[in-house]
Amino acid sequence: MLTSSIILAAGTLPRVYAYDILYLTVTTDEASYYPLSGTSVHIYGNLTRNETRVTDGLVAIYVKDPGNNPYAIRTVNTGSNPPQTPYVRVESIFPCDSDGNIQYTFKQGTLANFKLTVINYDIFESREALLTVNTYDPDDMPFCSGSLKITLAPDSTSVFIVGIPIPSDATTGIATAYGNAYTDWPSLGGTPHCIEKSTQYVIEAKTLSYQSSIPFQTNENYNTTFHIKPKTRAGTYNVYVTANYEGQIATNSTTFKVGMLGDFDQDNDIDSVDRIYMARAYRTYWQTGEIIDPRCDFDEDNDIDYADRITMGRLYRDYWYP
Ligand SMILES: [Ca+2]
Ligand SMILES: [Ca+2]
């Protein structure tokens, strides 16, 4: 309504639009997720100018975890990449050792390094950039990110190395790292400098445990998807999106929740009601062999046995006697 009244008001002037209205929406497919392995979180929305979809814009999507730490930071386009050459561009990202020599395999519990080559095409001015590297594990779960705020000299090509610690319990297999450059953190209004670059690397060699899920269908013009797991931190996640389209900036934000493991009725506690879910699933499994609630198979070995009951007991104890 606000938009149309502005256009009407502008219509009283002779064919003058005071300014274009760039607008960015953002939503998630669920308000709350239970952290079962393979659960997808879809974040999507529309970038529009004067209520028309922008088909060649870039959108920054930044997710902060419940501890306010960077969780995922990505740049996606709204159909195709912008045709213009940006001032600042991430030319490439490669996994490497601490000296910058290409290295594709990293062991759990060690530091993986990523080499970013960044160009400032502006021949007159130096440019500020926030460089980010965001690693996703072989199951598409974001697990770490590193960042660097830098000033790029005019007309220069620079190389930076960002280290990412690989958790000792990281899923092994082929993982992905995404390299991006922003004007600042999207939560502070920063927008993408350029399109995203990515590279693959190996956390110990092993076969993939999950196949990629079916592509997400949405009518909106941008989206990103990642997976969560039982070890994903419970709580509220903040999502920030920003875009700079032909000099205009639009921002928006939303939140989603990741539930507690063992909180089957999703009412933010692990109480006797949740234990009833567990007891029922356990009993049914031993009577019929059927898994009526896969969430009760905590160790994901296709049974609901004593080991799973012990896990539930521990979650219950940890909740009441932290
Ligand atoms: Ca509960
Ligand atoms: Ca089990």
mmCIF file of C-alpha atoms and ligand atoms in Angstrom:
data_model
loop_
_atom_site.group_PDB
_atom_site.id
_atom_site.type_symbol
_atom_site.label_atom_id
_atom_site.label_comp_id
_atom_site.label_asym_id
_atom_site.label_seq_id
_atom_site.Cartn_x
_atom_site.Cartn_y
_atom_site.Cartn_z
ATOM 1 C CA MET A 1 0.000 0.000 0.000
ATOM 2 C CA LEU A 2 2.821 2.343 0.894
ATOM 3 C CA THR A 3 4.478 1.724 -2.465
ATOM 4 C CA SER A 4 1.342 2.494 -4.492
ATOM 5 C CA SER A 5 0.667 5.688 -2.581
ATOM 6 C CA ILE A 6 4.196 6.854 -3.346
ATOM 7 C CA ILE A 7 3.682 6.145 -7.029
ATOM 8 C CA LEU A 8 0.341 7.991 -6.989
ATOM 9 C CA ALA A 9 1.938 10.972 -5.299
ATOM 10 C CA ALA A 10 4.742 10.886 -7.851
ATOM 11 C CA GLY A 11 2.101 10.691 -10.587
ATOM 12 C CA THR A 12 0.913 14.168 -9.687
ATOM 13 C CA LEU A 13 4.311 15.385 -10.854
ATOM 14 C CA PRO A 14 5.008 15.326 -14.595
ATOM 15 C CA ARG A 15 6.433 11.786 -15.177
ATOM 16 C CA VAL A 16 8.975 12.005 -12.374
ATOM 17 C CA TYR A 17 9.898 9.167 -10.079
ATOM 18 C CA ALA A 18 11.727 10.655 -7.156
ATOM 19 C CA TYR A 19 13.750 7.440 -6.818
ATOM 20 C CA ASP A 20 13.587 3.751 -7.569
ATOM 21 C CA ILE A 21 12.490 1.428 -4.820
ATOM 22 C CA LEU A 22 14.785 -1.569 -4.365
ATOM 23 C CA TYR A 23 13.245 -4.174 -2.102
ATOM 24 C CA LEU A 24 14.545 -7.455 -0.727
ATOM 25 C CA THR A 25 12.437 -10.080 1.023
ATOM 26 C CA VAL A 26 13.689 -13.093 2.972
ATOM 27 C CA THR A 27 12.052 -16.115 4.528
ATOM 28 C CA THR A 28 12.857 -19.669 5.584
ATOM 29 C CA ASP A 29 10.776 -22.723 4.683
ATOM 30 C CA GLU A 30 10.256 -23.511 8.386
ATOM 31 C CA ALA A 31 10.269 -21.354 11.498
ATOM 32 C CA SER A 32 11.857 -24.155 13.506
ATOM 33 C CA TYR A 33 13.875 -27.253 12.574
ATOM 34 C CA TYR A 34 14.554 -30.444 14.452
ATOM 35 C CA PRO A 35 18.268 -31.262 13.983
ATOM 36 C CA LEU A 36 17.885 -34.647 12.316
ATOM 37 C CA SER A 37 20.684 -35.498 9.861
ATOM 38 C CA GLY A 38 19.923 -34.321 6.363
ATOM 39 C CA THR A 39 17.341 -31.759 7.481
ATOM 40 C CA SER A 40 17.439 -28.920 4.945
ATOM 41 C CA VAL A 41 17.196 -25.253 5.809
ATOM 42 C CA HIS A 42 16.020 -23.253 2.802
ATOM 43 C CA ILE A 43 16.451 -19.482 2.818
ATOM 44 C CA TYR A 44 14.884 -17.584 -0.060
ATOM 45 C CA GLY A 45 13.298 -14.342 -1.185
ATOM 46 C CA ASN A 46 12.919 -11.768 -3.919
ATOM 47 C CA LEU A 47 14.952 -8.796 -5.020
ATOM 48 C CA THR A 48 12.668 -6.325 -6.794
ATOM 49 C CA ARG A 49 12.966 -2.833 -8.161
ATOM 50 C CA ASN A 50 9.739 -0.871 -8.472
ATOM 51 C CA GLU A 51 7.934 -4.187 -7.871
ATOM 52 C CA THR A 52 9.638 -5.834 -10.860
ATOM 53 C CA ARG A 53 11.971 -8.753 -10.246
ATOM 54 C CA VAL A 54 15.647 -8.016 -10.695
ATOM 55 C CA THR A 55 17.093 -10.868 -12.793
ATOM 56 C CA ASP A 56 20.813 -10.077 -12.574
ATOM 57 C CA GLY A 57 21.395 -8.971 -8.979
ATOM 58 C CA LEU A 58 23.597 -10.343 -6.216
ATOM 59 C CA VAL A 59 22.278 -11.064 -2.731
ATOM 60 C CA ALA A 60 24.403 -11.633 0.370
ATOM 61 C CA ILE A 61 22.961 -14.201 2.785
ATOM 62 C CA TYR A 62 24.522 -14.178 6.230
ATOM 63 C CA VAL A 63 23.444 -16.501 9.051
ATOM 64 C CA LYS A 64 24.598 -16.029 12.636
ATOM 65 C CA ASP A 65 24.342 -18.884 15.106
ATOM 66 C CA PRO A 66 22.779 -18.628 18.606
ATOM 67 C CA GLY A 67 26.164 -17.593 20.008
ATOM 68 C CA ASN A 68 26.238 -14.676 17.536
ATOM 69 C CA ASN A 69 29.066 -16.276 15.537
ATOM 70 C CA PRO A 70 29.158 -16.381 11.730
ATOM 71 C CA TYR A 71 27.536 -19.649 10.646
ATOM 72 C CA ALA A 72 26.975 -19.325 6.905
ATOM 73 C CA ILE A 73 27.870 -16.512 4.541
ATOM 74 C CA ARG A 74 27.076 -16.827 0.868
ATOM 75 C CA THR A 75 26.441 -14.753 -2.243
ATOM 76 C CA VAL A 76 23.798 -15.877 -4.719
ATOM 77 C CA ASN A 77 22.429 -14.291 -7.876
ATOM 78 C CA THR A 78 18.793 -13.599 -8.708
ATOM 79 C CA GLY A 79 18.827 -15.427 -12.052
ATOM 80 C CA SER A 80 22.111 -14.581 -13.735
ATOM 81 C CA ASN A 81 25.290 -12.814 -12.708
ATOM 82 C CA PRO A 82 25.492 -9.023 -13.180
ATOM 83 C CA PRO A 83 27.028 -8.187 -16.578
ATOM 84 C CA GLN A 84 29.232 -5.386 -15.239
ATOM 85 C CA THR A 85 32.822 -5.948 -14.104
ATOM 86 C CA PRO A 86 32.859 -5.177 -10.377
ATOM 87 C CA TYR A 87 35.491 -3.014 -8.708
ATOM 88 C CA VAL A 88 36.532 -5.881 -6.469
ATOM 89 C CA ARG A 89 36.512 -9.495 -7.575
ATOM 90 C CA VAL A 90 37.472 -12.789 -5.968
ATOM 91 C CA GLU A 91 39.370 -14.327 -8.854
ATOM 92 C CA SER A 92 39.880 -17.771 -7.322
ATOM 93 C CA ILE A 93 39.902 -19.862 -4.157
ATOM 94 C CA PHE A 94 42.100 -22.928 -3.647
ATOM 95 C CA PRO A 95 42.825 -25.177 -0.673
ATOM 96 C CA CYS A 96 46.496 -24.927 0.296
ATOM 97 C CA ASP A 97 49.127 -25.462 2.977
ATOM 98 C CA SER A 98 50.305 -22.614 5.197
ATOM 99 C CA ASP A 99 52.781 -21.500 2.518
ATOM 100 C CA GLY A 100 50.116 -21.283 -0.165
ATOM 101 C CA ASN A 101 51.022 -24.477 -2.039
ATOM 102 C CA ILE A 102 47.943 -26.274 -3.313
ATOM 103 C CA GLN A 103 46.887 -29.111 -1.000
ATOM 104 C CA TYR A 104 43.588 -30.919 -1.435
ATOM 105 C CA THR A 105 43.483 -33.280 1.546
ATOM 106 C CA PHE A 106 43.273 -32.299 5.206
ATOM 107 C CA LYS A 107 42.988 -34.527 8.276
ATOM 108 C CA GLN A 108 40.300 -34.076 10.901
ATOM 109 C CA GLY A 109 41.476 -31.856 13.732
ATOM 110 C CA THR A 110 44.011 -29.940 11.595
ATOM 111 C CA LEU A 111 44.039 -26.516 9.994
ATOM 112 C CA ALA A 112 42.937 -26.231 6.376
ATOM 113 C CA ASN A 113 44.107 -23.139 4.529
ATOM 114 C CA PHE A 114 42.465 -21.438 1.601
ATOM 115 C CA LYS A 115 44.188 -19.104 -0.821
ATOM 116 C CA LEU A 116 42.066 -16.266 -2.181
ATOM 117 C CA THR A 117 43.234 -14.206 -5.142
ATOM 118 C CA VAL A 118 41.478 -10.843 -5.140
ATOM 119 C CA ILE A 119 41.606 -8.093 -7.765
ATOM 120 C CA ASN A 120 40.836 -4.399 -7.329
ATOM 121 C CA TYR A 121 39.992 -3.130 -10.831
ATOM 122 C CA ASP A 122 39.616 0.453 -9.656
ATOM 123 C CA ILE A 123 42.652 2.199 -11.110
ATOM 124 C CA PHE A 124 42.191 5.325 -8.969
ATOM 125 C CA GLU A 125 41.024 4.271 -5.519
ATOM 126 C CA SER A 126 41.867 1.669 -2.929
ATOM 127 C CA ARG A 127 38.880 -0.466 -1.869
ATOM 128 C CA GLU A 128 37.854 -1.978 1.450
ATOM 129 C CA ALA A 129 36.780 -5.598 1.444
ATOM 130 C CA LEU A 130 35.659 -8.210 3.920
ATOM 131 C CA LEU A 131 36.902 -11.545 2.581
ATOM 132 C CA THR A 132 35.145 -14.645 3.850
ATOM 133 C CA VAL A 133 35.714 -18.356 3.504
ATOM 134 C CA ASN A 134 32.831 -20.583 4.543
ATOM 135 C CA THR A 135 33.328 -24.342 4.654
ATOM 136 C CA TYR A 136 30.529 -26.864 4.229
ATOM 137 C CA ASP A 137 31.092 -30.514 5.123
ATOM 138 C CA PRO A 138 30.349 -33.422 2.718
ATOM 139 C CA ASP A 139 26.720 -33.438 3.951
ATOM 140 C CA ASP A 140 26.311 -29.738 3.087
ATOM 141 C CA MET A 141 26.401 -28.617 6.702
ATOM 142 C CA PRO A 142 28.265 -25.337 7.289
ATOM 143 C CA PHE A 143 30.916 -25.969 9.932
ATOM 144 C CA CYS A 144 33.319 -23.079 9.993
ATOM 145 C CA SER A 145 34.134 -19.724 8.527
ATOM 146 C CA GLY A 146 37.099 -17.418 8.465
ATOM 147 C CA SER A 147 37.249 -13.771 7.518
ATOM 148 C CA LEU A 148 39.668 -10.970 6.864
ATOM 149 C CA LYS A 149 39.089 -7.214 6.534
ATOM 150 C CA ILE A 150 41.526 -5.755 4.044
ATOM 151 C CA THR A 151 42.293 -2.665 1.978
ATOM 152 C CA LEU A 152 43.114 -3.348 -1.661
ATOM 153 C CA ALA A 153 45.471 -0.937 -3.400
ATOM 154 C CA PRO A 154 44.256 0.586 -6.699
ATOM 155 C CA ASP A 155 44.707 -1.615 -9.756
ATOM 156 C CA SER A 156 46.160 -4.525 -7.779
ATOM 157 C CA THR A 157 46.002 -8.295 -7.488
ATOM 158 C CA SER A 158 46.517 -9.665 -3.962
ATOM 159 C CA VAL A 159 46.699 -13.107 -2.420
ATOM 160 C CA PHE A 160 45.378 -13.892 1.065
ATOM 161 C CA ILE A 161 45.438 -17.112 3.069
ATOM 162 C CA VAL A 162 42.568 -17.874 5.439
ATOM 163 C CA GLY A 163 42.914 -20.781 7.892
ATOM 164 C CA ILE A 164 39.931 -22.897 8.879
ATOM 165 C CA PRO A 165 40.200 -25.446 11.707
ATOM 166 C CA ILE A 166 38.655 -28.797 10.739
ATOM 167 C CA PRO A 167 36.838 -30.236 13.779
ATOM 168 C CA SER A 168 38.144 -33.619 14.936
ATOM 169 C CA ASP A 169 34.609 -35.038 14.518
ATOM 170 C CA ALA A 170 34.094 -33.495 11.064
ATOM 171 C CA THR A 171 32.387 -35.740 8.531
ATOM 172 C CA THR A 172 34.964 -37.118 6.137
ATOM 173 C CA GLY A 173 34.678 -36.914 2.372
ATOM 174 C CA ILE A 174 34.528 -34.235 -0.301
ATOM 175 C CA ALA A 175 33.820 -30.862 1.266
ATOM 176 C CA THR A 176 33.328 -27.412 -0.239
ATOM 177 C CA ALA A 177 34.657 -23.957 0.610
ATOM 178 C CA TYR A 178 33.009 -20.757 -0.603
ATOM 179 C CA GLY A 179 35.026 -17.570 -1.018
ATOM 180 C CA ASN A 180 33.379 -14.160 -1.053
ATOM 181 C CA ALA A 181 34.105 -10.451 -0.820
ATOM 182 C CA TYR A 182 31.720 -7.927 0.753
ATOM 183 C CA THR A 183 31.897 -4.235 1.499
ATOM 184 C CA ASP A 184 31.352 -5.203 5.163
ATOM 185 C CA TRP A 185 29.433 -7.787 7.221
ATOM 186 C CA PRO A 186 25.867 -7.984 5.834
ATOM 187 C CA SER A 187 24.558 -7.564 9.398
ATOM 188 C CA LEU A 188 26.199 -4.119 9.254
ATOM 189 C CA GLY A 189 24.746 -3.319 5.837
ATOM 190 C CA GLY A 190 27.633 -4.695 3.760
ATOM 191 C CA THR A 191 26.777 -5.929 0.251
ATOM 192 C CA PRO A 192 28.501 -8.332 -2.194
ATOM 193 C CA HIS A 193 31.413 -6.950 -4.174
ATOM 194 C CA CYS A 194 31.235 -9.808 -6.688
ATOM 195 C CA ILE A 195 30.025 -13.303 -7.473
ATOM 196 C CA GLU A 196 30.991 -16.216 -5.220
ATOM 197 C CA LYS A 197 33.870 -18.612 -5.970
ATOM 198 C CA SER A 198 34.109 -22.130 -4.583
ATOM 199 C CA THR A 199 36.513 -25.034 -4.390
ATOM 200 C CA GLN A 200 36.370 -28.627 -3.232
ATOM 201 C CA TYR A 201 38.755 -30.351 -0.866
ATOM 202 C CA VAL A 202 38.867 -33.630 0.989
ATOM 203 C CA ILE A 203 38.505 -34.246 4.705
ATOM 204 C CA GLU A 204 40.103 -37.713 4.793
ATOM 205 C CA ALA A 205 39.079 -39.847 1.815
ATOM 206 C CA LYS A 206 35.792 -41.653 2.233
ATOM 207 C CA THR A 207 32.577 -42.041 0.264
ATOM 208 C CA LEU A 208 29.823 -39.488 0.660
ATOM 209 C CA SER A 209 27.304 -40.457 3.306
ATOM 210 C CA TYR A 210 24.457 -38.377 1.886
ATOM 211 C CA GLN A 211 23.440 -37.590 -1.646
ATOM 212 C CA SER A 212 22.532 -34.020 -2.460
ATOM 213 C CA SER A 213 18.862 -33.440 -1.867
ATOM 214 C CA ILE A 214 16.336 -32.680 -4.582
ATOM 215 C CA PRO A 215 16.810 -29.097 -5.854
ATOM 216 C CA PHE A 216 14.664 -26.697 -3.910
ATOM 217 C CA GLN A 217 11.705 -25.355 -5.881
ATOM 218 C CA THR A 218 10.721 -21.776 -5.200
ATOM 219 C CA ASN A 219 9.037 -18.988 -7.111
ATOM 220 C CA GLU A 220 11.299 -16.437 -5.485
ATOM 221 C CA ASN A 221 14.348 -15.215 -7.355
ATOM 222 C CA TYR A 222 17.167 -16.223 -5.024
ATOM 223 C CA ASN A 223 17.750 -19.044 -2.561
ATOM 224 C CA THR A 224 20.347 -21.022 -0.682
ATOM 225 C CA THR A 225 20.165 -24.337 1.151
ATOM 226 C CA PHE A 226 22.263 -26.049 3.776
ATOM 227 C CA HIS A 227 21.807 -29.043 6.012
ATOM 228 C CA ILE A 228 21.782 -29.327 9.768
ATOM 229 C CA LYS A 229 22.617 -32.322 11.954
ATOM 230 C CA PRO A 230 22.160 -33.514 15.524
ATOM 231 C CA LYS A 231 25.353 -31.670 16.494
ATOM 232 C CA THR A 232 24.050 -28.352 15.128
ATOM 233 C CA ARG A 233 23.779 -25.863 17.963
ATOM 234 C CA ALA A 234 20.207 -25.375 19.238
ATOM 235 C CA GLY A 235 18.720 -21.901 19.498
ATOM 236 C CA THR A 236 17.812 -18.925 17.349
ATOM 237 C CA TYR A 237 19.699 -18.159 14.146
ATOM 238 C CA ASN A 238 19.622 -14.680 12.605
ATOM 239 C CA VAL A 239 19.572 -14.339 8.825
ATOM 240 C CA TYR A 240 20.674 -11.097 7.142
ATOM 241 C CA VAL A 241 20.290 -10.440 3.428
ATOM 242 C CA THR A 242 21.614 -7.479 1.477
ATOM 243 C CA ALA A 243 21.902 -6.400 -2.138
ATOM 244 C CA ASN A 244 23.447 -3.508 -4.009
ATOM 245 C CA TYR A 245 21.829 -3.190 -7.432
ATOM 246 C CA GLU A 246 23.180 -0.460 -9.669
ATOM 247 C CA GLY A 247 24.120 1.634 -6.662
ATOM 248 C CA GLN A 248 20.949 1.078 -4.646
ATOM 249 C CA ILE A 249 21.056 -0.910 -1.441
ATOM 250 C CA ALA A 250 18.322 -3.093 0.064
ATOM 251 C CA THR A 251 18.535 -5.107 3.275
ATOM 252 C CA ASN A 252 16.283 -7.392 5.280
ATOM 253 C CA SER A 253 16.481 -10.036 7.995
ATOM 254 C CA THR A 254 14.660 -12.971 9.523
ATOM 255 C CA THR A 255 15.262 -15.695 12.102
ATOM 256 C CA PHE A 256 14.796 -19.432 12.416
ATOM 257 C CA LYS A 257 15.206 -21.866 15.246
ATOM 258 C CA VAL A 258 17.090 -25.120 15.573
ATOM 259 C CA GLY A 259 15.481 -27.314 18.190
ATOM 260 C CA MET A 260 17.126 -29.314 20.988
ATOM 261 C CA LEU A 261 17.997 -32.932 20.374
ATOM 262 C CA GLY A 262 15.514 -35.030 22.360
ATOM 263 C CA ASP A 263 12.865 -32.290 22.529
ATOM 264 C CA PHE A 264 10.492 -34.343 20.397
ATOM 265 C CA ASP A 265 7.392 -32.223 21.042
ATOM 266 C CA GLN A 266 9.435 -29.065 20.364
ATOM 267 C CA ASP A 267 8.310 -27.123 23.410
ATOM 268 C CA ASN A 268 11.852 -26.202 24.477
ATOM 269 C CA ASP A 269 12.347 -28.726 27.229
ATOM 270 C CA ILE A 270 13.348 -32.357 27.561
ATOM 271 C CA ASP A 271 10.784 -33.661 29.998
ATOM 272 C CA SER A 272 8.694 -36.754 30.724
ATOM 273 C CA VAL A 273 6.561 -36.128 27.636
ATOM 274 C CA ASP A 274 9.657 -36.433 25.451
ATOM 275 C CA ARG A 275 10.627 -39.591 27.306
ATOM 276 C CA ILE A 276 7.227 -41.045 26.410
ATOM 277 C CA TYR A 277 8.013 -40.469 22.695
ATOM 278 C CA MET A 278 11.248 -42.366 23.256
ATOM 279 C CA ALA A 279 9.651 -45.221 25.222
ATOM 280 C CA ARG A 280 6.953 -45.648 22.572
ATOM 281 C CA ALA A 281 9.487 -45.714 19.710
ATOM 282 C CA TYR A 282 11.684 -48.183 21.626
ATOM 283 C CA ARG A 283 8.770 -50.500 22.430
ATOM 284 C CA THR A 284 7.460 -50.414 18.853
ATOM 285 C CA TYR A 285 10.891 -51.160 17.462
ATOM 286 C CA TRP A 286 11.279 -54.267 19.635
ATOM 287 C CA GLN A 287 7.756 -55.473 18.985
ATOM 288 C CA THR A 288 7.545 -54.862 15.224
ATOM 289 C CA GLY A 289 11.012 -53.794 14.015
ATOM 290 C CA GLU A 290 9.488 -50.551 12.791
ATOM 291 C CA ILE A 291 11.098 -47.156 13.401
ATOM 292 C CA ILE A 292 8.056 -44.978 14.067
ATOM 293 C CA ASP A 293 10.121 -41.887 14.886
ATOM 294 C CA PRO A 294 13.580 -41.677 13.239
ATOM 295 C CA ARG A 295 14.507 -38.884 15.661
ATOM 296 C CA CYS A 296 14.727 -41.550 18.391
ATOM 297 C CA ASP A 297 17.519 -43.354 16.506
ATOM 298 C CA PHE A 298 20.139 -40.960 17.884
ATOM 299 C CA ASP A 299 23.165 -42.883 16.617
ATOM 300 C CA GLU A 300 21.566 -43.306 13.169
ATOM 301 C CA ASP A 301 22.293 -47.011 12.876
ATOM 302 C CA ASN A 302 18.730 -47.966 11.890
ATOM 303 C CA ASP A 303 17.567 -49.322 15.196
ATOM 304 C CA ILE A 304 16.100 -47.888 18.359
ATOM 305 C CA ASP A 305 18.019 -49.834 20.930
ATOM 306 C CA TYR A 306 19.545 -49.507 24.353
ATOM 307 C CA ALA A 307 22.300 -47.173 23.058
ATOM 308 C CA ASP A 308 19.629 -44.725 21.884
ATOM 309 C CA ARG A 309 17.848 -44.955 25.265
ATOM 310 C CA ILE A 310 21.135 -44.142 27.009
ATOM 311 C CA THR A 311 21.516 -41.061 24.794
ATOM 312 C CA MET A 312 17.981 -39.965 25.677
ATOM 313 C CA GLY A 313 18.722 -40.497 29.365
ATOM 314 C CA ARG A 314 21.852 -38.368 29.075
ATOM 315 C CA LEU A 315 19.999 -35.562 27.227
ATOM 316 C CA TYR A 316 17.301 -35.606 29.930
ATOM 317 C CA ARG A 317 19.880 -35.460 32.719
ATOM 318 C CA ASP A 318 21.872 -32.709 30.981
ATOM 319 C CA TYR A 319 18.712 -30.664 30.596
ATOM 320 C CA TRP A 320 17.683 -30.892 34.266
ATOM 321 C CA TYR A 321 21.154 -31.019 35.859
ATOM 322 C CA PRO A 322 23.399 -29.013 33.528
HETATM 323 CA CA CA B 1 9.797 -31.254 25.105
HETATM 324 CA CA CA B 2 20.135 -46.555 17.017
#
